[in-house]
Amino acid sequence: MTQYTLEVDLGERSYPIHIGAGLLGHANLFQPHVNGKTVMICTNTTVGPLYADRLKATLQQAGAKQTHMVSLPDGEEFKDWPTLQRVFDALLQNHCDRKTVLVALGGGVIGDMGGFAASAFMRGIPFIQVPTTLLSQVDSSVGGKTGINHPLGKNMIGAFYQPQMVLTDIATLNTLPDRELSCGLAEIIKHGAIADTEYLDMVEDNMPGLLNRDLELLALVVKRSCEIKAEVVSKDEREGGIRAILNFGHTFGHAIEAGMGYGQWYHGEAVGCGMVIAADLCRRMGRLSAEESARLKKIVIDARLPAIPPRLGVDKFMELMAHDKKADSGSIKYVLLNGLGGASTSPADEALVRQTLQEMGAGD
Ligand SMILES: NC(=O)c1ccc[n+]([C@@H]2O[C@H](COP(=O)([O-])OP(=O)(O)OC[C@H]3O[C@@H](n4cnc5c(N)ncnc54)[C@H](O)[C@@H]3O)[C@@H](O)[C@H]2O)c1
């Protein structure tokens, strides 16, 4: 089984991403970061029982002085302030200090919360990401965005905080529910669509193998997606410009998530459908051919993601998108493709967006 290591190039905040099957057992990868240190594993009640014992044994083998664990309830609804407080409680109750290493073991929710806790505890402690969903392996564990939700908005409280290492054990995907696997594929398709047509071809050709969890194939796409994300993040760590292209499909997607109530449509499902809507808008604007737009839709459907928006009504859609944090001084900014394999942000004619939504099935 192939193992990959790549580097996120951020000057003194650079860090490696290790990708491979079985890496949870590789003490040598943890050793430089945890030897002689106290470690706090932050996980949840689903992932902890599956993988925490193995991780703990490896950390001990890697020379960790002590290993503690905090297990949070599972779910986006717990990505909140009271649950975050439990991480600080555990750190303080166990007499953790500035040298303690926080290891986030779980999907994007745990990665975002663990990273935010690490950024704030004693003004910043070392942090390692061990992502266990496909979405977190290809997306949320890379790039340093951490945070929690506020009742008035998703991911509204947070910090940019880079980990010391990302360790991705592809074999953890064996226990991931099918629906979550498809959500990760949405972000993978996105990476191909915005940055690399050859990669999009490869994903399209290998969709059955990816859905069947061929670990060699999954490792390859995790590697390529991380490369694409790392390259964009290296150019624009704090999303002043180009990093925004990673939000392709997200403006429509966030409206779907918010409009349906969080948890009804998963994030990746909303992004998948959001990309199909955005591609259709691009076609109407002459930025994509009809074939390209139809092809992207087919790839989304092949990944077992929804391609038809919920009937929220066009007015509601527009209102939700205007509320989205990517709406800049009143005008909504869209990430639009310049043919497959390239993207940029731009406003779009409101009447055309409305027409697109209506004809795609979002209601009247
Ligand atoms: N920081 C970023 O740049 C960034 C980017 C994208 C998304 N996000 C955030 O990531 C979150 C979504 O992440 P997610 O899709 O990983 O969801 P998640 O963390 O909620 O995980 C999905 C589900 O899978 C379970 N799970 C995780 N790994 C498993 C495994 N190996 N086997 C069995 N079950 C497993 C989890 O317990 C959970 O029930 C959102 O909060 C989103 O805002 C952050």
CSV table of N, CA and C and ligand atoms in Angstrom, one decimal, residues 44 46-47 50-51 74 76 79 106-110 112 132-133 135-136 139-140 142 145-146 154-155 172-173 175-177 180 229 243 267, ligand 1:
chain,number,residue,atom,x,y,z
A,44,ASN,N,-14.8,11.9,19.6
A,44,ASN,CA,-16.3,11.9,19.9
A,44,ASN,C,-16.7,10.5,20.2
A,46,THR,N,-18.5,8.4,18.8
A,46,THR,CA,-18.6,7.5,17.7
A,46,THR,C,-17.2,7.0,17.3
A,47,VAL,N,-16.3,7.9,17.1
A,47,VAL,CA,-15.0,7.6,16.6
A,47,VAL,C,-14.1,7.1,17.7
A,50,LEU,N,-14.0,3.4,18.2
A,50,LEU,CA,-13.4,2.7,17.1
A,50,LEU,C,-11.9,2.8,17.0
A,51,TYR,N,-11.3,3.9,17.3
A,51,TYR,CA,-9.9,4.2,17.0
A,51,TYR,C,-9.1,4.7,18.2
A,74,ASP,N,-21.5,13.4,19.6
A,74,ASP,CA,-21.3,13.4,18.1
A,74,ASP,C,-22.4,14.3,17.5
A,76,GLU,N,-23.0,17.9,14.5
A,76,GLU,CA,-22.8,19.3,14.2
A,76,GLU,C,-23.5,20.2,15.2
A,79,LYS,N,-21.2,21.4,17.9
A,79,LYS,CA,-20.0,22.2,17.5
A,79,LYS,C,-20.3,23.6,18.1
A,106,GLY,N,-11.1,12.5,14.5
A,106,GLY,CA,-12.5,12.5,14.1
A,106,GLY,C,-12.7,13.2,12.8
A,107,GLY,N,-13.9,13.5,12.5
A,107,GLY,CA,-14.2,14.2,11.3
A,107,GLY,C,-14.0,15.7,11.4
A,108,GLY,N,-14.6,16.4,10.5
A,108,GLY,CA,-14.4,17.9,10.5
A,108,GLY,C,-14.9,18.6,11.7
A,109,VAL,N,-16.0,18.1,12.3
A,109,VAL,CA,-16.5,18.8,13.5
A,109,VAL,C,-15.4,18.7,14.6
A,110,ILE,N,-14.8,17.5,14.9
A,110,ILE,CA,-13.8,17.4,15.9
A,110,ILE,C,-12.5,18.1,15.5
A,112,ASP,N,-12.3,20.8,13.7
A,112,ASP,CA,-12.5,22.3,13.8
A,112,ASP,C,-12.5,22.7,15.3
A,132,THR,N,-10.8,11.4,10.1
A,132,THR,CA,-11.3,10.1,9.9
A,132,THR,C,-12.5,10.0,9.0
A,133,THR,N,-12.9,11.2,8.4
A,133,THR,CA,-13.9,11.2,7.4
A,133,THR,C,-13.2,11.5,6.1
A,135,LEU,N,-14.3,13.7,4.0
A,135,LEU,CA,-14.4,15.1,3.8
A,135,LEU,C,-13.2,15.8,4.7
A,136,SER,N,-13.0,15.3,5.9
A,136,SER,CA,-12.0,16.0,6.7
A,136,SER,C,-10.6,15.6,6.1
A,139,ASP,N,-10.2,17.9,3.0
A,139,ASP,CA,-10.6,19.3,3.0
A,139,ASP,C,-10.4,20.0,4.4
A,140,SER,N,-11.2,19.6,5.4
A,140,SER,CA,-11.1,20.4,6.6
A,140,SER,C,-9.9,20.3,7.4
A,142,VAL,N,-6.9,20.4,6.3
A,142,VAL,CA,-5.8,21.1,5.6
A,142,VAL,C,-6.2,22.6,5.5
A,145,LYS,N,-8.3,26.4,9.1
A,145,LYS,CA,-9.5,27.1,9.6
A,145,LYS,C,-10.0,26.2,10.7
A,146,THR,N,-10.2,26.9,11.9
A,146,THR,CA,-10.8,26.1,13.0
A,146,THR,C,-12.0,27.0,13.6
A,154,LYS,N,-23.1,29.6,11.1
A,154,LYS,CA,-22.2,28.5,11.1
A,154,LYS,C,-20.8,29.0,11.0
A,155,ASN,N,-19.9,28.4,11.8
A,155,ASN,CA,-18.4,28.7,11.8
A,155,ASN,C,-18.1,30.2,12.0
A,172,THR,N,-9.3,4.1,8.1
A,172,THR,CA,-10.4,4.5,9.0
A,172,THR,C,-11.7,4.7,8.1
A,173,LEU,N,-11.5,4.9,6.8
A,173,LEU,CA,-12.7,5.1,5.9
A,173,LEU,C,-13.5,3.8,5.8
A,175,THR,N,-14.9,2.2,8.1
A,175,THR,CA,-16.1,2.2,9.0
A,175,THR,C,-17.0,3.4,8.7
A,176,LEU,N,-16.7,4.2,7.7
A,176,LEU,CA,-17.5,5.5,7.5
A,176,LEU,C,-18.8,5.1,6.8
A,177,PRO,N,-19.9,5.7,7.3
A,177,PRO,CA,-21.2,5.4,6.5
A,177,PRO,C,-21.1,5.9,5.1
A,180,GLU,N,-21.6,9.5,4.2
A,180,GLU,CA,-20.5,10.4,4.6
A,180,GLU,C,-19.4,10.3,3.5
A,229,LYS,N,-5.6,21.7,-2.5
A,229,LYS,CA,-6.0,22.6,-1.4
A,229,LYS,C,-4.7,23.3,-0.8
A,243,ARG,N,-8.1,31.9,-2.3
A,243,ARG,CA,-8.6,30.8,-1.5
A,243,ARG,C,-10.1,30.7,-1.6
A,267,HIS,N,-23.5,18.5,4.6
A,267,HIS,CA,-22.7,19.6,3.9
A,267,HIS,C,-22.3,19.2,2.5
B,1,LIG,N1,-12.0,23.8,8.6
B,1,LIG,C1,-12.3,23.7,7.3
B,1,LIG,O1,-11.6,24.2,6.4
B,1,LIG,C2,-13.6,23.0,7.0
B,1,LIG,C3,-13.8,22.7,5.7
B,1,LIG,C4,-15.0,21.9,5.4
B,1,LIG,C5,-15.8,21.5,6.4
B,1,LIG,N2,-15.5,21.9,7.7
B,1,LIG,C6,-16.4,21.5,8.8
B,1,LIG,O2,-16.4,20.1,8.9
B,1,LIG,C7,-17.6,19.6,9.4
B,1,LIG,C8,-18.1,18.5,8.6
B,1,LIG,O3,-17.1,17.5,8.7
B,1,LIG,P1,-17.5,16.0,8.4
B,1,LIG,O4,-18.2,15.9,7.2
B,1,LIG,O5,-16.2,15.2,8.6
B,1,LIG,O6,-18.5,15.6,9.5
B,1,LIG,P2,-18.5,15.0,11.0
B,1,LIG,O7,-17.2,15.4,11.7
B,1,LIG,O8,-19.7,15.4,11.7
B,1,LIG,O9,-18.4,13.4,10.8
B,1,LIG,C9,-19.5,12.8,10.1
B,1,LIG,C10,-20.0,11.6,10.9
B,1,LIG,O10,-19.1,10.5,10.7
B,1,LIG,C11,-18.7,10.0,12.0
B,1,LIG,N3,-17.3,9.4,11.7
B,1,LIG,C12,-16.2,10.1,11.6
B,1,LIG,N4,-15.2,9.3,11.2
B,1,LIG,C13,-15.7,8.0,11.2
B,1,LIG,C14,-15.2,6.8,10.9
B,1,LIG,N5,-13.9,6.6,10.4
B,1,LIG,N6,-16.0,5.7,10.9
B,1,LIG,C15,-17.3,5.9,11.3
B,1,LIG,N7,-17.9,7.1,11.6
B,1,LIG,C16,-17.1,8.1,11.5
B,1,LIG,C17,-18.8,11.2,12.9
B,1,LIG,O11,-18.8,10.7,14.2
B,1,LIG,C18,-20.0,11.8,12.4
B,1,LIG,O12,-21.2,11.1,12.9
B,1,LIG,C19,-18.5,20.8,9.5
B,1,LIG,O13,-18.6,21.3,10.8
B,1,LIG,C20,-17.9,21.9,8.6
B,1,LIG,O14,-18.1,23.2,8.9
B,1,LIG,C21,-14.4,22.6,8.0
